[in-house]
XYZ file of C-alpha atoms in Angstrom:
660
model
C -0.037 0.008 0.110
C 1.283 3.339 -0.919
C 2.072 6.164 1.715
C -0.926 8.145 0.348
C -3.117 5.180 0.498
C -1.965 4.477 4.213
C -2.570 8.028 5.198
C -6.001 8.033 3.574
C -6.836 4.555 5.392
C -5.711 6.276 8.684
C -7.998 9.281 8.111
C -10.896 6.914 7.581
C -10.226 5.010 10.558
C -10.046 8.095 12.540
C -12.967 9.942 10.941
C -16.369 10.193 12.858
C -19.438 11.094 10.921
C -22.073 11.007 13.614
C -22.055 14.712 14.197
C -22.351 15.587 10.618
C -25.181 18.229 9.930
C -28.326 17.187 8.670
C -29.561 17.854 5.131
C -32.772 19.882 4.628
C -34.027 23.215 3.431
C -33.801 25.784 5.990
C -36.815 27.693 4.468
C -39.126 24.732 4.504
C -40.846 23.714 7.922
C -40.020 20.335 9.116
C -42.581 17.533 8.839
C -45.022 17.253 11.836
C -43.647 15.097 14.503
C -46.753 13.006 14.281
C -46.497 9.411 13.705
C -49.175 9.886 11.114
C -49.944 7.870 7.997
C -51.177 9.028 4.502
C -54.789 8.103 3.337
C -55.467 4.475 3.169
C -55.094 4.049 -0.481
C -51.622 5.434 -0.288
C -50.763 3.422 2.856
C -51.281 0.245 0.787
C -49.764 1.686 -2.344
C -46.641 2.510 -0.526
C -46.558 -0.960 0.955
C -46.672 -2.518 -2.580
C -44.255 -0.107 -3.990
C -41.696 -0.313 -1.274
C -41.639 -3.885 -1.397
C -41.006 -3.932 -5.105
C -38.146 -1.614 -4.656
C -36.453 -3.812 -2.004
C -37.223 -7.233 -3.776
C -35.660 -6.227 -7.044
C -32.054 -5.665 -5.704
C -29.822 -8.693 -6.028
C -27.191 -9.854 -3.417
C -24.552 -8.083 -5.496
C -26.839 -4.808 -5.573
C -27.977 -4.981 -9.153
C -31.339 -3.326 -9.280
C -33.174 -3.021 -12.804
C -35.157 0.126 -13.535
C -37.985 -1.615 -15.079
C -39.903 -4.733 -13.803
C -41.866 -5.078 -17.155
C -38.702 -4.669 -19.245
C -39.690 -1.327 -20.745
C -36.367 0.113 -19.790
C -33.623 -2.239 -20.196
C -30.713 -2.657 -17.508
C -30.121 -0.612 -14.345
C -30.150 3.100 -14.958
C -27.633 4.838 -12.594
C -29.754 7.767 -11.488
C -32.851 5.652 -10.912
C -31.060 3.122 -8.814
C -29.727 5.827 -6.658
C -33.392 6.859 -5.945
C -33.950 3.364 -4.913
C -30.940 3.491 -2.646
C -32.308 6.478 -0.844
C -35.740 5.050 -0.530
C -34.226 1.938 0.974
C -32.042 3.954 3.363
C -35.158 6.023 4.597
C -36.984 2.657 5.118
C -34.450 1.075 7.136
C -32.946 -1.347 4.449
C -29.378 0.108 4.780
C -27.671 -2.978 3.539
C -29.568 -3.012 0.264
C -28.919 0.795 -0.122
C -25.271 0.046 0.437
C -25.271 -2.834 -2.148
C -26.741 -0.433 -4.793
C -24.110 2.184 -4.363
C -21.250 -0.441 -4.240
C -22.467 -1.826 -7.458
C -22.694 1.649 -8.986
C -19.238 2.660 -7.983
C -17.691 -0.734 -8.937
C -19.238 -1.011 -12.236
C -18.327 2.617 -13.097
C -14.624 1.762 -12.122
C -14.559 -1.396 -14.144
C -15.876 0.289 -17.246
C -12.783 2.541 -17.319
C -14.721 5.665 -17.944
C -13.950 9.038 -16.413
C -17.608 9.605 -15.519
C -20.446 7.411 -14.270
C -22.222 5.489 -17.151
C -25.919 6.375 -17.764
C -26.883 2.683 -17.784
C -25.111 -0.258 -16.365
C -25.799 -4.190 -16.542
C -25.916 -7.261 -14.520
C -22.742 -9.063 -14.533
C -22.708 -11.806 -17.155
C -20.334 -14.255 -15.394
C -19.322 -15.906 -18.675
C -17.222 -19.128 -18.592
C -13.692 -18.490 -19.899
C -12.285 -21.401 -21.788
C -8.601 -20.266 -20.949
C -9.331 -20.076 -17.236
C -10.091 -23.486 -15.818
C -8.734 -26.476 -14.168
C -11.374 -29.090 -14.151
C -9.556 -32.163 -12.879
C -11.290 -33.122 -9.613
C -9.814 -36.568 -9.007
C -8.152 -36.077 -5.752
C -9.511 -34.599 -2.443
C -6.908 -31.953 -2.365
C -7.861 -29.895 0.613
C -9.879 -30.766 3.580
C -10.602 -27.785 5.978
C -9.715 -28.912 9.353
C -10.129 -25.823 11.657
C -11.441 -22.319 12.083
C -8.082 -20.882 10.623
C -7.692 -23.409 7.850
C -7.637 -21.785 4.324
C -6.397 -22.765 0.869
C -5.240 -20.487 -2.021
C -5.218 -21.219 -5.672
C -3.354 -18.936 -8.176
C -5.708 -18.628 -11.388
C -4.974 -16.709 -14.671
C -6.574 -13.499 -15.745
C -8.555 -14.263 -19.018
C -10.511 -11.029 -18.400
C -12.180 -9.214 -15.570
C -13.244 -12.157 -13.304
C -16.542 -11.873 -11.670
C -17.213 -15.417 -10.505
C -15.309 -18.609 -10.117
C -16.568 -22.176 -10.014
C -14.865 -24.638 -7.526
C -15.608 -28.300 -7.074
C -16.438 -28.832 -3.400
C -17.574 -32.001 -1.438
C -19.174 -32.203 1.905
C -20.010 -34.836 4.528
C -23.701 -35.418 5.466
C -22.895 -33.656 8.983
C -21.425 -30.573 7.392
C -22.962 -27.231 8.330
C -21.838 -23.503 8.378
C -20.371 -21.437 5.533
C -17.551 -21.290 3.037
C -15.925 -17.777 2.661
C -14.234 -17.078 -0.615
C -11.910 -14.059 -1.363
C -10.859 -13.070 -4.774
C -7.329 -11.450 -4.983
C -5.862 -9.507 -7.927
C -2.062 -9.341 -8.439
C 0.762 -10.518 -6.339
C 3.280 -9.551 -3.712
C 3.036 -6.023 -2.177
C 0.514 -4.905 -4.908
C -1.883 -7.665 -4.238
C -5.573 -6.140 -3.447
C -8.876 -7.837 -2.455
C -11.386 -7.719 -5.200
C -14.205 -9.007 -3.142
C -15.174 -11.526 -0.474
C -18.305 -13.666 -0.570
C -19.919 -16.634 1.295
C -21.988 -19.465 0.664
C -23.826 -21.910 2.939
C -22.459 -25.272 3.023
C -25.872 -26.565 2.188
C -25.557 -25.092 -1.244
C -22.798 -27.700 -1.941
C -24.399 -30.661 -3.820
C -24.686 -33.959 -1.946
C -21.960 -36.083 -3.205
C -20.009 -33.049 -4.443
C -20.128 -30.671 -7.472
C -19.306 -27.392 -8.883
C -20.443 -24.346 -6.744
C -20.385 -20.700 -8.139
C -18.884 -18.129 -6.223
C -19.948 -14.619 -7.317
C -18.078 -11.397 -6.823
C -18.685 -7.632 -7.308
C -17.160 -5.973 -10.294
C -13.491 -4.932 -9.599
C -12.211 -1.343 -8.931
C -10.095 -1.558 -12.008
C -10.645 -1.740 -15.738
C -7.865 -4.134 -17.008
C -6.967 -7.636 -15.849
C -4.279 -7.735 -13.400
C -0.870 -8.428 -14.747
C 0.153 -11.039 -12.077
C -3.245 -12.764 -12.377
C -5.785 -13.629 -9.685
C -5.615 -15.867 -6.597
C -8.682 -17.603 -5.071
C -8.724 -18.126 -1.200
C -11.315 -20.284 0.369
C -12.009 -20.925 4.112
C -14.629 -22.730 6.166
C -14.287 -21.152 9.635
C -17.432 -22.436 11.110
C -17.654 -25.950 9.742
C -16.752 -29.115 11.455
C -13.216 -30.185 10.868
C -12.952 -32.207 7.659
C -16.435 -31.845 6.599
C -15.769 -29.684 3.561
C -13.202 -30.591 0.883
C -11.911 -28.691 -2.202
C -11.051 -31.212 -4.746
C -8.504 -30.918 -7.575
C -5.815 -32.810 -9.388
C -3.365 -35.364 -7.872
C -0.438 -32.768 -8.228
C -2.204 -30.427 -5.685
C -3.736 -28.081 -8.239
C -7.176 -27.095 -6.844
C -10.165 -26.901 -9.233
C -11.518 -23.891 -10.655
C -13.562 -22.302 -13.701
C -13.399 -18.765 -14.118
C -16.254 -16.523 -15.307
C -15.761 -13.067 -16.680
C -17.763 -9.989 -17.567
C -16.994 -7.410 -20.175
C -17.456 -3.970 -18.784
C -16.764 -1.985 -21.825
C -19.896 0.240 -22.714
C -20.422 3.185 -25.082
C -23.044 5.055 -26.914
C -26.318 5.376 -25.098
C -24.908 3.673 -22.073
C -22.545 6.576 -21.757
C -25.019 9.348 -22.103
C -23.699 12.325 -20.258
C -26.168 13.283 -17.483
C -24.718 15.629 -14.904
C -27.505 15.164 -12.617
C -27.291 11.383 -12.449
C -23.690 11.708 -10.978
C -24.665 14.190 -8.255
C -27.708 12.146 -7.421
C -25.535 9.149 -6.560
C -23.161 11.387 -4.673
C -25.875 12.858 -2.716
C -27.288 9.514 -1.699
C -23.723 8.336 -0.862
C -23.393 11.323 1.587
C -26.569 10.434 3.207
C -25.628 6.765 3.691
C -22.361 7.697 5.255
C -24.156 10.197 7.460
C -26.549 7.415 8.620
C -23.907 4.678 8.904
C -20.848 6.566 10.547
C -19.148 3.331 11.559
C -19.127 1.832 7.950
C -15.414 2.893 7.253
C -14.777 -0.012 4.950
C -17.436 1.305 2.644
C -15.914 4.938 2.945
C -12.411 3.629 2.224
C -13.509 1.781 -0.984
C -15.733 4.480 -2.414
C -14.072 7.775 -1.469
C -11.626 7.923 -4.306
C -14.465 7.611 -6.746
C -16.633 10.005 -5.058
C -13.887 12.550 -5.504
C -13.327 11.533 -9.060
C -16.959 11.899 -10.208
C -17.716 14.950 -7.971
C -14.563 16.703 -9.511
C -15.143 15.551 -13.317
C -17.826 18.289 -13.977
C -15.934 20.811 -11.904
C -12.644 20.403 -13.618
C -13.860 19.614 -17.276
C -14.351 22.773 -19.369
C -17.941 23.339 -20.662
C -19.952 22.454 -17.575
C -19.719 25.091 -14.841
C -20.444 28.466 -16.573
C -18.877 31.449 -14.627
C -21.372 33.925 -16.392
C -24.625 32.121 -15.380
C -23.071 30.527 -12.130
C -24.795 27.274 -13.149
C -23.722 23.775 -14.257
C -24.693 22.536 -17.673
C -26.348 19.016 -18.255
C -25.647 17.929 -21.751
C -28.589 15.493 -21.786
C -31.304 16.355 -19.268
C -33.692 13.318 -19.328
C -36.988 15.177 -19.127
C -38.568 12.515 -21.029
C -36.781 14.019 -24.090
C -33.018 14.744 -23.952
C -31.924 18.326 -23.914
C -28.864 20.297 -23.446
C -29.574 22.546 -20.624
C -28.790 24.792 -17.631
C -31.689 23.690 -15.594
C -33.099 23.816 -12.121
C -32.908 19.963 -11.400
C -29.586 19.482 -12.291
C -28.377 22.635 -10.303
C -30.114 21.733 -7.163
C -28.911 18.245 -7.281
C -25.352 19.539 -7.727
C -25.553 22.197 -5.195
C -27.104 20.007 -2.405
C -24.645 17.088 -3.109
C -21.668 19.468 -2.909
C -23.303 20.878 0.260
C -23.477 17.501 2.057
C -20.163 16.236 0.769
C -18.181 19.321 2.191
C -18.322 18.268 5.885
C -17.419 14.479 4.915
C -14.254 15.762 2.895
C -13.244 17.815 5.997
C -13.514 14.805 8.276
C -11.429 12.659 5.917
C -8.557 15.157 5.763
C -9.361 16.808 2.331
C -9.814 20.444 3.177
C -9.044 21.292 -0.543
C -12.115 19.580 -1.870
C -14.242 20.641 1.089
C -13.448 24.224 0.622
C -13.922 24.015 -3.105
C -17.140 22.128 -2.921
C -18.584 24.529 -0.421
C -17.655 27.393 -2.592
C -19.185 25.934 -5.713
C -22.408 24.903 -3.994
C -22.952 28.539 -2.964
C -21.970 29.745 -6.266
C -24.660 27.618 -7.825
C -27.157 28.807 -5.136
C -26.366 32.413 -6.344
C -26.812 31.312 -10.018
C -30.135 29.743 -9.271
C -31.496 32.840 -7.337
C -30.132 35.353 -10.033
C -30.845 33.291 -13.263
C -33.269 30.506 -12.655
C -35.676 32.374 -10.471
C -38.128 34.520 -12.576
C -41.650 36.282 -12.329
C -44.910 34.809 -13.357
C -48.257 36.450 -12.525
C -46.230 39.093 -10.667
C -44.867 36.277 -8.165
C -41.354 34.989 -8.020
C -41.143 31.386 -9.186
C -38.479 28.855 -9.720
C -37.765 28.610 -13.590
C -37.114 25.449 -15.514
C -34.119 25.794 -17.733
C -32.001 27.527 -20.382
C -31.846 25.571 -23.676
C -28.115 25.635 -24.919
C -29.075 24.554 -28.535
C -31.549 27.595 -28.654
C -28.814 30.231 -27.708
C -29.486 29.669 -24.073
C -33.339 30.461 -24.367
C -34.818 30.703 -21.074
C -37.964 28.660 -20.323
C -39.867 29.331 -17.086
C -41.505 26.094 -17.269
C -43.203 23.767 -16.819
C -42.269 20.244 -15.865
C -41.134 18.256 -12.747
C -37.755 20.182 -12.998
C -39.434 23.233 -11.535
C -40.260 21.138 -8.349
C -36.741 19.634 -7.972
C -35.694 21.735 -4.881
C -38.415 19.819 -2.959
C -36.862 16.467 -3.960
C -33.463 17.123 -2.566
C -34.384 18.989 0.475
C -32.385 21.782 -0.970
C -30.785 23.905 1.782
C -31.406 27.296 0.108
C -35.190 26.309 -0.998
C -37.472 29.318 -0.282
C -40.980 28.222 0.704
C -42.951 31.127 -0.847
C -41.083 31.011 -4.085
C -42.092 27.157 -4.212
C -45.643 27.851 -3.424
C -45.786 30.459 -6.268
C -44.203 27.941 -8.460
C -46.844 25.269 -7.838
C -49.589 27.925 -8.208
C -48.152 28.956 -11.627
C -47.680 25.304 -12.790
C -51.366 24.474 -12.041
C -52.519 27.794 -13.505
C -50.398 27.454 -16.855
C -49.728 23.859 -17.447
C -52.259 21.382 -15.968
C -55.305 19.561 -17.154
C -58.436 18.504 -15.496
C -58.229 14.522 -14.802
C -61.834 13.712 -13.825
C -62.219 16.695 -11.494
C -58.669 17.045 -10.426
C -56.119 19.498 -12.027
C -52.960 17.833 -12.295
C -49.633 19.405 -13.501
C -48.557 18.001 -17.032
C -44.829 17.042 -17.782
C -45.017 16.687 -21.410
C -47.457 16.953 -24.455
C -47.841 14.793 -27.528
C -45.822 11.900 -26.383
C -45.906 8.840 -28.461
C -49.665 8.577 -28.374
C -52.683 9.656 -30.488
C -53.696 13.161 -30.497
C -52.848 16.055 -28.142
C -51.949 14.369 -24.476
C -50.621 15.094 -21.249
C -48.259 13.041 -19.252
C -48.473 13.081 -15.217
C -45.324 11.738 -13.909
C -45.304 10.054 -10.389
C -42.190 11.942 -9.248
C -43.621 15.137 -9.824
C -46.850 14.130 -8.019
C -44.641 12.866 -5.211
C -42.835 15.941 -4.717
C -45.832 18.205 -4.672
C -47.611 15.762 -2.412
C -44.873 16.264 0.126
C -44.636 20.181 -0.260
C -48.443 20.278 0.161
C -48.428 18.227 3.245
C -45.601 19.844 4.962
C -46.838 23.252 4.229
C -50.409 22.446 5.212
C -52.128 22.921 1.921
C -54.725 20.358 2.928
C -57.131 21.241 0.167
C -54.704 19.702 -2.365
C -54.083 16.351 -0.537
C -57.475 15.033 -1.093
C -57.229 15.856 -4.709
C -53.984 14.007 -5.156
C -55.389 11.113 -3.332
C -58.504 11.218 -5.553
C -56.380 11.163 -8.609
C -54.563 8.001 -7.423
C -57.609 6.279 -6.440
C -59.178 6.898 -9.759
C -56.233 6.207 -12.162
C -54.375 3.754 -10.031
C -57.015 1.794 -7.968
C -54.999 -1.495 -7.535
C -52.941 -0.751 -4.554
C -51.461 -4.323 -4.649
C -49.252 -3.346 -7.584
C -46.277 -0.978 -7.136
C -46.972 2.549 -8.474
C -46.361 3.364 -12.275
C -44.003 5.907 -13.989
C -46.964 7.900 -14.919
C -50.186 8.281 -16.735
C -50.787 9.596 -20.421
C -54.283 11.002 -21.379
C -55.080 11.909 -24.809
C -57.715 14.457 -26.145
C -60.163 11.507 -26.758
C -59.742 10.318 -23.077
C -57.666 7.276 -23.861
C -55.537 6.404 -21.006
C -52.143 4.767 -20.789
C -50.547 3.809 -17.520
C -46.636 3.725 -18.323
C -44.140 1.230 -16.750
C -45.529 0.022 -13.363
C -42.975 -0.223 -10.764
C -40.502 1.976 -12.425
C -37.509 2.339 -10.305
C -37.061 6.098 -10.320
C -40.755 6.978 -9.941
C -41.474 4.355 -7.568
C -38.581 5.274 -5.550
C -39.571 9.035 -5.453
C -43.004 8.061 -4.424
C -41.681 5.823 -1.588
C -39.212 8.692 -0.506
C -41.689 11.522 -0.224
C -44.152 9.207 1.647
C -41.465 8.270 4.013
C -40.189 11.800 4.464
C -43.888 13.296 4.952
C -45.510 10.494 7.064
C -43.044 9.315 9.861
C -45.449 6.680 10.865
C -44.233 4.657 7.728
C -40.634 4.615 9.018
C -39.056 1.859 10.886
C -41.533 -0.814 9.416
C -39.712 -1.816 6.435
C -40.210 -5.432 5.318
C -43.130 -5.687 7.705
C -45.264 -2.748 6.548
C -48.822 -2.656 7.417
C -49.070 -6.251 8.844
C -52.430 -5.475 10.287
C -53.735 -4.222 7.001
C -52.702 -7.475 5.446
C -55.477 -9.115 7.603
C -57.908 -6.633 6.464
C -59.196 -6.307 2.762
C -59.296 -2.865 1.325
C -62.428 -1.133 0.224
C -62.397 2.162 -1.743
C -64.925 4.195 -3.460
C -64.541 6.863 -6.287
C -66.938 9.184 -7.808
C -66.682 12.576 -9.812
C -65.509 15.410 -7.830
C -68.450 17.723 -8.816
C -71.935 16.747 -9.664
C -75.060 18.512 -10.976
C -78.374 18.256 -9.069
C -80.882 16.186 -10.894
C -78.201 14.597 -13.228
C -77.177 10.998 -12.842
C -73.440 10.045 -12.277
C -71.697 6.908 -11.310
C -69.973 5.601 -8.208
C -67.503 2.754 -8.315
C -66.428 0.728 -5.469
C -63.629 -1.740 -5.468
C -62.905 -4.425 -2.774
C -59.384 -5.636 -2.791
C -58.171 -8.814 -1.089
C -55.029 -7.402 0.369
C -54.414 -10.366 2.538
C -52.589 -13.388 1.838
C -55.653 -15.850 2.231
C -58.890 -16.277 0.537
C -61.738 -13.934 1.625
C -65.543 -14.449 1.597
C -67.366 -11.235 1.096
C -71.110 -10.038 1.146
C -72.707 -7.967 -1.473
C -71.485 -4.252 -1.559
C -74.049 -1.718 -0.666
C -74.206 2.004 -1.353
C -75.764 4.246 1.044
C -76.534 7.712 -0.410
C -77.821 10.836 1.182
C -81.530 10.902 2.049
C -83.733 11.356 -1.244
C -81.081 10.250 -3.624
C -81.856 7.659 -6.183
C -79.472 4.403 -6.620
C -79.693 1.639 -9.057
C -78.395 -1.262 -6.945
C -76.587 -3.625 -9.366
C -77.412 -7.343 -9.095
C -74.106 -8.316 -7.571
C -73.980 -10.809 -4.660
C -71.259 -12.086 -2.428
C -68.420 -14.450 -3.337
C -64.942 -15.390 -2.546
C -61.675 -13.355 -3.408
C -58.379 -15.051 -3.905
C -55.394 -13.309 -2.514
C -54.537 -10.079 -4.474
C -57.973 -10.167 -6.459
C -60.198 -7.242 -6.720
C -64.111 -6.991 -7.156
C -65.485 -3.612 -8.720
C -68.950 -2.538 -8.499
C -70.697 0.379 -10.183
C -73.824 2.214 -9.272
C -75.690 4.806 -11.066
C -76.839 7.650 -8.626
C -79.102 10.467 -9.214
C -79.315 13.395 -6.823
C -82.748 15.157 -6.716
C -83.031 18.417 -8.620
C -83.443 20.315 -5.280
C -80.493 18.508 -3.674
C -78.609 21.017 -1.486
C -75.628 22.751 -2.923
C -72.318 21.725 -1.365
C -70.606 18.525 -0.210
C -72.472 15.213 -0.010
C -71.020 11.851 1.180
C -72.071 8.365 -0.264
C -70.890 5.269 1.882
C -70.072 1.812 0.606
C -70.317 -1.067 3.033
C -69.651 -4.928 2.947
C -68.686 -7.666 5.413
C -65.741 -9.994 4.803
C -64.920 -13.345 6.488
C -61.228 -14.959 6.520
C -59.523 -17.599 8.718
C -56.900 -15.219 10.153
C -58.776 -11.861 9.895
C -62.141 -13.216 11.057
C -65.344 -11.320 10.273
C -64.950 -7.432 9.617
C -67.251 -4.787 8.602
C -65.610 -2.436 5.958
C -66.809 0.711 4.689
C -65.505 3.366 2.292
C -66.908 6.819 1.695
C -66.678 9.419 -1.118
C -67.564 13.069 -1.130
C -69.088 14.801 -4.109
C -69.763 18.539 -4.388
C -73.270 19.187 -5.623
C -73.824 22.355 -8.020
C -76.917 23.632 -9.682
C -77.161 23.516 -13.440
C-alpha cells in the first residue's frame, strides 16, 4: 500500500461522521412530529411500491429500472433513488449494495464519469481459465483458521469462479471465498463472498462463487488468486477437490464492462444524485469505514469531473450544464433540477471531506455549492403573474433561451431538501404550474410534464415523481385542500394498490389512458421517499409494513369531484383482497344521502383469492333540489377470513353538488 493510501486509510479509521449536519432546506418547515400515515389507499400503495423496490435488488446490488422490461438494464440515476428510499425505510444493507455496485461497475468500465446505464454481470465461462481435474480430495478444511489459496490466470475481468466442493452429511456452516488480484505487495482484495455449506451438492459438485465488479478496468498483470476458508464448519467436513499434483479445481467466469453510446449518455444530474445518496448513507452509517475507504476515491473523481472539465460550470450564469437532461426527451440545458442536485450534493459532501482530511475539496465544494445557489437565485428564479417562481431551464441549443416552465424540474428543490429552498417561491411555482400547465383529470387539476408523447392526439403526461414532490410540499406546508385531490387522482387512475406505483399516466384528447411502466424504479423510488419523508409513521416498518392491514381487505370508492343536482352520475367501489388468504365477502351496498336514487347492481357475495379485486358500479341520481355543497356516499360490506375473522368494511366518497 502506498504512503498516500496508508494516510487515507488512517483518516478513514479516525473519521467520525455521527455529528455531521443534517440535510434539509432551511426555508421549509419540518414535517409534523406525528406518527401519522397517509390516506388508506396510499398506505397500501406505498407498501406494494416499497416491497417492489427492495425485492428487485440482487445480493450484489444490481437493481433493474423496469420490472416490465420497458427500460432495459439498471439506470444509474434511477437506482440511486431506490437506494435513498431503502435508506429511509431502514434497509441500509440494500442501499449500500446498490451504491457499491454503481461505483464498482463505473470503475470497471474505465470511464472518466459514471455510465448512464449499467448491466448485470454476465459471469461468462472463460475457456482459458479453468482446471477441471477433480480426481483428488486436495484440501480438507480442518479448523477455523484453515484456508487454501489457488493462483488462477486472468482471462478477463473475473466476476465469478466455480470450484468443485464436497461435504459430509454432517457438514454445516459457511464457506468464505476471497478473490485477490495481483501478487506480492501490490495484491488487492477484489471482493469476498460466502455460501452456505448446504449449497454444496450432496456427493460433491461445482459451486459458483460470485463477486462484485473490480475497482479496476484491466485484468491484473499478475493474475488472480482464489482463497477459500470454512471457519465455522466441523473439521474435515468440507473438501476442495482438484488434481493429484495438488492443483485445486476452478472455472473462471468473466464480464465485459466495456460500454459506449447510449450507455454513456452524459447526464450531470445522475452523478450528483448518486453522490448525494452516498453522503446520506455515510451520515446514517458513521461506522461503515470499509465502505468509505472503498468508495471515497471515486466520489472525489466523479464530483470533480464536472467541476474540472471545461464546458460544464459556467462562470457567467453561475450554473452547471447538463448535456442530456432526461426530462422524457433529452435536452442540453442549464436546468433547475441539475443545479439543485449538484448544489445539495456538494453541500453535503463538504463536511465529509473535512472529516477525511481533504480540506481542499471541502473548501472548493462549499464554494461551488454557494456559487450555484447564487446562480439559481439570479438566473433561474423568474416572475410569473407578478410572483417569484423557480424557472425550469436554459436551452443551450437555442442560444440559451430561457423557459420558465413547466415540468417536474420546476419542483426539484423539494426532492433534494435543497438547503436554500424558499418556501414562498416554491408555493408560487406550484400555483403557476397549476394555472398554466395543468389539465383536468376527472375533476382533479394535475400538472403536466409533457405533451404529444408517443400517443394519439394531443395528450398530457402526469409523472409520479412530480406528483410525489408536490404531495410532500403540500402536506408539509399544510395545503390540505390539495392532498384529497391528489388522493382522488390516485384512487381513480391507479386503484389497484396491490401493484407498485407506475411511472406515470398519459391521457389523450379522446380520453384514452395509458399507464406507463408500473414499478419504474425512479418514480416508485421518489413516491416511496416522499411518503417516508412526509409520514413518519411509515418509517421503521420496512419489510413488515402494514401487517395489520394485510389481515384486512381494502375497500375504496370513487366518484366525480363535482356533480349536478338532478343529473345521474356513477360511483365505483372496489374491494381488494390485500391479505394473503382467501376472503369471503357479502354484497357491496351503497348508502347515499336521503332522497337520492340509486340503482343497486345485481352483484351478490362471493370469494376473492389473495390479490384479487371486485369492482361494483352504481348509477346515482341526486334530486333536482339537492342542497348545494358537499355530500357523502358510503359503501359497506362484510368479509370473513380464517386469520382476519369477520369484519365490517366501509368506504366513503364525497362529491360537491352544484346547480345547473
